[in-house]
């Protein structure tokens, strides 16, 4: 039996990056906010203690802090005619569970998307003609522009203390930064991180090719910093335990290091952990949300009424909650109609590994999750696509995020996987291999989408989310072209031998790629092709807002969270300035 | 202390528990942790094998010593504790795939891109797989078990299993090979607290300094050799005891 709790002003589903920021800002505005999080509370002092945190087996391999598939997973297939099967062990991406969300065990590479990314359909059509876009695409403009988002990118970066070098300050190009970026209103809050030997070689080699190297913007921050919420961070020590780990140094921006200490002190705020939201409850006409139903660890269900429901459950979990709650019209692939589940996208990865001569000491263990030098010359529409014949691009980076040896054991191509020859091979190359990688955009297509699985269920008997995704010819062409560009740079850096890494096709759930899952509840200007309006408000149920990368109409050639953060502050601004004053749809159709 | 018990402890001591929602936790007003509270990994436990039979342990000893032979570069897999490591891993949640999605159906013809689709847990893989390997050896090599073959014959057999050229009776040779090799490498390179990587043999082989957690000096001196010895979560020492 479901027990009903006293009503709150706001219920936040999921206490990760977006949920913690919204909870703090709305509680500070005087609202009663409850955040419901399915995983445990986690904190730096106890859970990321320096005596336990740097444990590759426990956190990096056995994945102790991630969502366990036994609790929830998704099913997967590459094409709509195939039978989907459950991802029994997470590999390609690693979904979050617990306070801090993926924002706790992320790497911290914190980008702004480029101005053209937000108007990509109209931009390409204008520059190359509408026929240039790939077959079966559903590429769309975002309904928000870079200029509109700029103050909110700024807000997220100052919350997180991001370290970087501005490339464009109020329209003026700055030496050492990314000259392609959109104008920034002010510099990064903290200066760039130090770079290692490989990055120095990369900077020289890429500049020698006429490219424009700059330090990758990093949430592993370079100096001590106090953010606008009064929370203090300490400088990164390049320990090499970022992604998949909590940071023991208070150096990696996360809800724990940037928001929660201020949030828990807000009198109007309450968190309920180890409680999973099952659905958003609607009025009988389906037009208004009355709150959520959640279940605790003993199987007791609770109804939490609230005036405003904010879904902050991470990209595709938002989509599953919308589908299970009956909010918005589900995407019907056969008919090509409906919006919830439409335009799921991901990220390409390709590049080149270089093997250097004796006497090279790259020291890969001295690293941070977002250390690296990048070039953006081949991203978005920063170069002429007319001759290359594909849409999109990639950020190209030379980086070590870690040298943790269970997973990082480079050997020259052709070396056996075991035996004395392998031992010699790994001893020789551990310090002499480095990589240049291209992280590329993925456009949206009719055949890449999310819906509910007909066969596989969770513990409560509810259908798992089904993911139908493959890299389409456009993405294959783009990523493999980028791999060649990476290889040219690695050769120019002085590698004795290189190995090109092409895009793995078909997309496989096995090797880790990225947890940059996007789309499925996209924002836009037309309710026929978007689930949310430009303020991340559901077109159908106006007191439900949906945060996260699920709102991206397609993915750009960067990590998502800078843009996820910016959209959160953008939506918050609309909630505070418009919605709370006059609840209802913020965009009239 | 297991995660769940200390979480409950924490709930009763430090957090104001919402009276009606007693089985989630309610956090109000302050951060829910106490000074010096840490959650250590599972200790190795009592000496002796926890999962393996003596015969299985001997087979795994032989395999890990071919995967990582003792040679002029340093100790082999057995001396480095890889078998102990695997035994303890199989005794814990990894051994049963407790954390994975193991609900059926398990169709026989999954796509390679769909990854792990077998209902066999690691414990079952070792139990059935090692038995199949030894049955194969006894049939082919004059009633000798894998551990009794000479190193060359072992290498040849492992190579055939890796390439998919060897068929074991009623068990996938590739699956057994892949699981044991992956677990051996985990044991060789994981922190010594888990029973492998004894004397940090794996880390010393490649020059990984372990869990020093501060390399600002390295960043300031690019392309210089790193000379400090490795440290683990328990400092310079290896496993707190030698369990077998
Ligand atoms: C290993 C890894 C590395 C990454 N590296 C980078 C990087 O370098 N740069 C970058 O830009 N991005 C990176 N990301 C992505 C980044 O972490 C996410 O974009 C970001 O955390 C998204 O914020 P969010 O608030 O949408 O979701 P999250 O921060 O993940 O929070 C969602 C929360 O909702 C909870 N939740 C889900 N469902 C329910 C439910 N039904 N009931 C209650 N609670 C629920 C989850 O447990 C989780 O705590 C990485 C992600 C991973 C996993």
mmCIF file of N, CA and C in Angstrom, chain A residues 501-543:
data_model
loop_
_atom_site.group_PDB
_atom_site.id
_atom_site.type_symbol
_atom_site.label_atom_id
_atom_site.label_comp_id
_atom_site.label_asym_id
_atom_site.label_seq_id
_atom_site.Cartn_x
_atom_site.Cartn_y
_atom_site.Cartn_z
ATOM 1 N N UNK A 501 43.525 3.857 -34.302
ATOM 2 C CA UNK A 501 42.340 3.242 -33.715
ATOM 3 C C UNK A 501 41.101 3.775 -34.415
ATOM 4 N N UNK A 502 40.517 2.932 -35.284
ATOM 5 C CA UNK A 502 39.299 3.354 -35.982
ATOM 6 C C UNK A 502 38.089 3.234 -35.068
ATOM 7 N N UNK A 503 36.999 3.803 -35.489
ATOM 8 C CA UNK A 503 35.755 3.687 -34.727
ATOM 9 C C UNK A 503 35.315 2.222 -34.710
ATOM 10 N N UNK A 504 34.978 1.732 -33.536
ATOM 11 C CA UNK A 504 34.499 0.348 -33.431
ATOM 12 C C UNK A 504 33.075 0.228 -33.943
ATOM 13 N N UNK A 505 32.877 -0.570 -34.994
ATOM 14 C CA UNK A 505 31.555 -0.720 -35.602
ATOM 15 C C UNK A 505 31.240 -2.206 -35.731
ATOM 16 N N UNK A 506 30.018 -2.670 -35.419
ATOM 17 C CA UNK A 506 28.925 -1.866 -34.872
ATOM 18 C C UNK A 506 29.232 -1.440 -33.444
ATOM 19 N N UNK A 507 28.467 -0.469 -32.953
ATOM 20 C CA UNK A 507 28.638 -0.064 -31.561
ATOM 21 C C UNK A 507 28.459 -1.283 -30.661
ATOM 22 N N UNK A 508 29.392 -1.463 -29.718
ATOM 23 C CA UNK A 508 29.345 -2.618 -28.821
ATOM 24 C C UNK A 508 29.263 -2.154 -27.382
ATOM 25 N N UNK A 509 28.585 -2.939 -26.551
ATOM 26 C CA UNK A 509 28.460 -2.568 -25.140
ATOM 27 C C UNK A 509 29.704 -2.951 -24.341
ATOM 28 N N UNK A 510 30.660 -3.645 -24.971
ATOM 29 C CA UNK A 510 31.747 -4.219 -24.181
ATOM 30 C C UNK A 510 32.840 -3.225 -23.782
ATOM 31 N N UNK A 511 33.571 -2.614 -24.722
ATOM 32 C CA UNK A 511 34.652 -1.747 -24.237
ATOM 33 C C UNK A 511 34.111 -0.407 -23.742
ATOM 34 N N UNK A 512 34.722 0.132 -22.693
ATOM 35 C CA UNK A 512 34.288 1.448 -22.229
ATOM 36 C C UNK A 512 34.535 2.467 -23.324
ATOM 37 N N UNK A 513 33.536 3.300 -23.604
ATOM 38 C CA UNK A 513 33.695 4.371 -24.575
ATOM 39 C C UNK A 513 33.465 5.703 -23.859
ATOM 40 N N UNK A 514 32.212 6.075 -23.668
ATOM 41 C CA UNK A 514 31.946 7.259 -22.856
ATOM 42 C C UNK A 514 30.580 7.089 -22.215
ATOM 43 N N UNK A 515 30.361 7.835 -21.120
ATOM 44 C CA UNK A 515 29.016 7.899 -20.554
ATOM 45 C C UNK A 515 28.401 9.223 -21.009
ATOM 46 N N UNK A 516 28.444 9.424 -22.307
ATOM 47 C CA UNK A 516 27.900 10.639 -22.904
ATOM 48 C C UNK A 516 26.685 10.240 -23.729
ATOM 49 N N UNK A 517 25.676 9.761 -23.028
ATOM 50 C CA UNK A 517 24.434 9.331 -23.667
ATOM 51 C C UNK A 517 23.542 10.553 -23.765
ATOM 52 N N UNK A 518 23.072 10.843 -24.951
ATOM 53 C CA UNK A 518 22.293 12.074 -25.118
ATOM 54 C C UNK A 518 20.963 11.788 -25.811
ATOM 55 N N UNK A 519 20.065 12.758 -25.710
ATOM 56 C CA UNK A 519 18.805 12.701 -26.441
ATOM 57 C C UNK A 519 17.760 11.831 -25.776
ATOM 58 N N UNK A 520 16.628 11.695 -26.431
ATOM 59 C CA UNK A 520 15.531 10.905 -25.901
ATOM 60 C C UNK A 520 14.420 11.756 -25.297
ATOM 61 N N UNK A 521 14.788 12.935 -24.807
ATOM 62 C CA UNK A 521 13.755 13.882 -24.343
ATOM 63 C C UNK A 521 14.276 15.260 -24.739
ATOM 64 N N UNK A 522 14.311 15.509 -26.050
ATOM 65 C CA UNK A 522 15.052 16.661 -26.547
ATOM 66 C C UNK A 522 14.257 17.955 -26.446
ATOM 67 N N UNK A 523 15.000 19.045 -26.367
ATOM 68 C CA UNK A 523 14.412 20.379 -26.339
ATOM 69 C C UNK A 523 14.259 20.891 -27.769
ATOM 70 N N UNK A 524 13.355 21.817 -27.955
ATOM 71 C CA UNK A 524 13.188 22.350 -29.299
ATOM 72 C C UNK A 524 12.039 23.337 -29.361
ATOM 73 N N UNK A 525 11.678 23.672 -30.582
ATOM 74 C CA UNK A 525 10.655 24.685 -30.762
ATOM 75 C C UNK A 525 9.336 24.100 -31.280
ATOM 76 N N UNK A 526 9.358 22.805 -31.630
ATOM 77 C CA UNK A 526 8.161 22.198 -32.203
ATOM 78 C C UNK A 526 7.784 20.954 -31.401
ATOM 79 N N UNK A 527 6.606 20.935 -30.780
ATOM 80 C CA UNK A 527 6.223 19.765 -29.972
ATOM 81 C C UNK A 527 6.127 18.469 -30.773
ATOM 82 N N UNK A 528 6.114 18.551 -32.095
ATOM 83 C CA UNK A 528 6.092 17.315 -32.891
ATOM 84 C C UNK A 528 7.463 16.656 -32.944
ATOM 85 N N UNK A 529 8.514 17.449 -32.708
ATOM 86 C CA UNK A 529 9.871 16.888 -32.808
ATOM 87 C C UNK A 529 10.681 17.083 -31.527
ATOM 88 N N UNK A 530 10.052 17.571 -30.473
ATOM 89 C CA UNK A 530 10.776 17.725 -29.207
ATOM 90 C C UNK A 530 9.828 17.417 -28.055
ATOM 91 N N UNK A 531 10.400 16.838 -26.975
ATOM 92 C CA UNK A 531 9.594 16.522 -25.798
ATOM 93 C C UNK A 531 9.511 17.718 -24.858
ATOM 94 N N UNK A 532 10.517 18.606 -24.972
ATOM 95 C CA UNK A 532 10.610 19.740 -24.060
ATOM 96 C C UNK A 532 10.660 21.029 -24.860
ATOM 97 N N UNK A 533 10.165 22.092 -24.270
ATOM 98 C CA UNK A 533 10.348 23.389 -24.918
ATOM 99 C C UNK A 533 11.749 23.925 -24.612
ATOM 100 N N UNK A 534 12.038 25.127 -25.054
ATOM 101 C CA UNK A 534 13.402 25.629 -24.942
ATOM 102 C C UNK A 534 13.841 25.868 -23.501
ATOM 103 N N UNK A 535 12.919 25.776 -22.546
ATOM 104 C CA UNK A 535 13.285 25.928 -21.134
ATOM 105 C C UNK A 535 13.344 24.585 -20.408
ATOM 106 N N UNK A 536 13.383 23.495 -21.162
ATOM 107 C CA UNK A 536 13.422 22.131 -20.622
ATOM 108 C C UNK A 536 12.134 21.759 -19.881
ATOM 109 N N UNK A 537 11.066 22.445 -20.239
ATOM 110 C CA UNK A 537 9.754 22.164 -19.653
ATOM 111 C C UNK A 537 9.012 21.204 -20.586
ATOM 112 N N UNK A 538 8.371 20.192 -19.985
ATOM 113 C CA UNK A 538 7.588 19.257 -20.802
ATOM 114 C C UNK A 538 6.493 20.028 -21.531
ATOM 115 N N UNK A 539 6.362 19.769 -22.836
ATOM 116 C CA UNK A 539 5.271 20.411 -23.599
ATOM 117 C C UNK A 539 3.915 19.957 -23.069
ATOM 118 N N UNK A 540 3.871 18.708 -22.586
ATOM 119 C CA UNK A 540 2.583 18.100 -22.250
ATOM 120 C C UNK A 540 2.165 18.315 -20.813
ATOM 121 N N UNK A 541 3.145 18.333 -19.906
ATOM 122 C CA UNK A 541 2.838 18.473 -18.479
ATOM 123 C C UNK A 541 3.707 19.614 -17.951
ATOM 124 N N UNK A 542 3.114 20.785 -17.827
ATOM 125 C CA UNK A 542 3.943 21.983 -17.675
ATOM 126 C C UNK A 542 4.586 22.122 -16.306
ATOM 127 N N UNK A 543 4.196 21.317 -15.320
ATOM 128 C CA UNK A 543 4.929 21.385 -14.046
ATOM 129 C C UNK A 543 5.971 20.277 -13.916
#
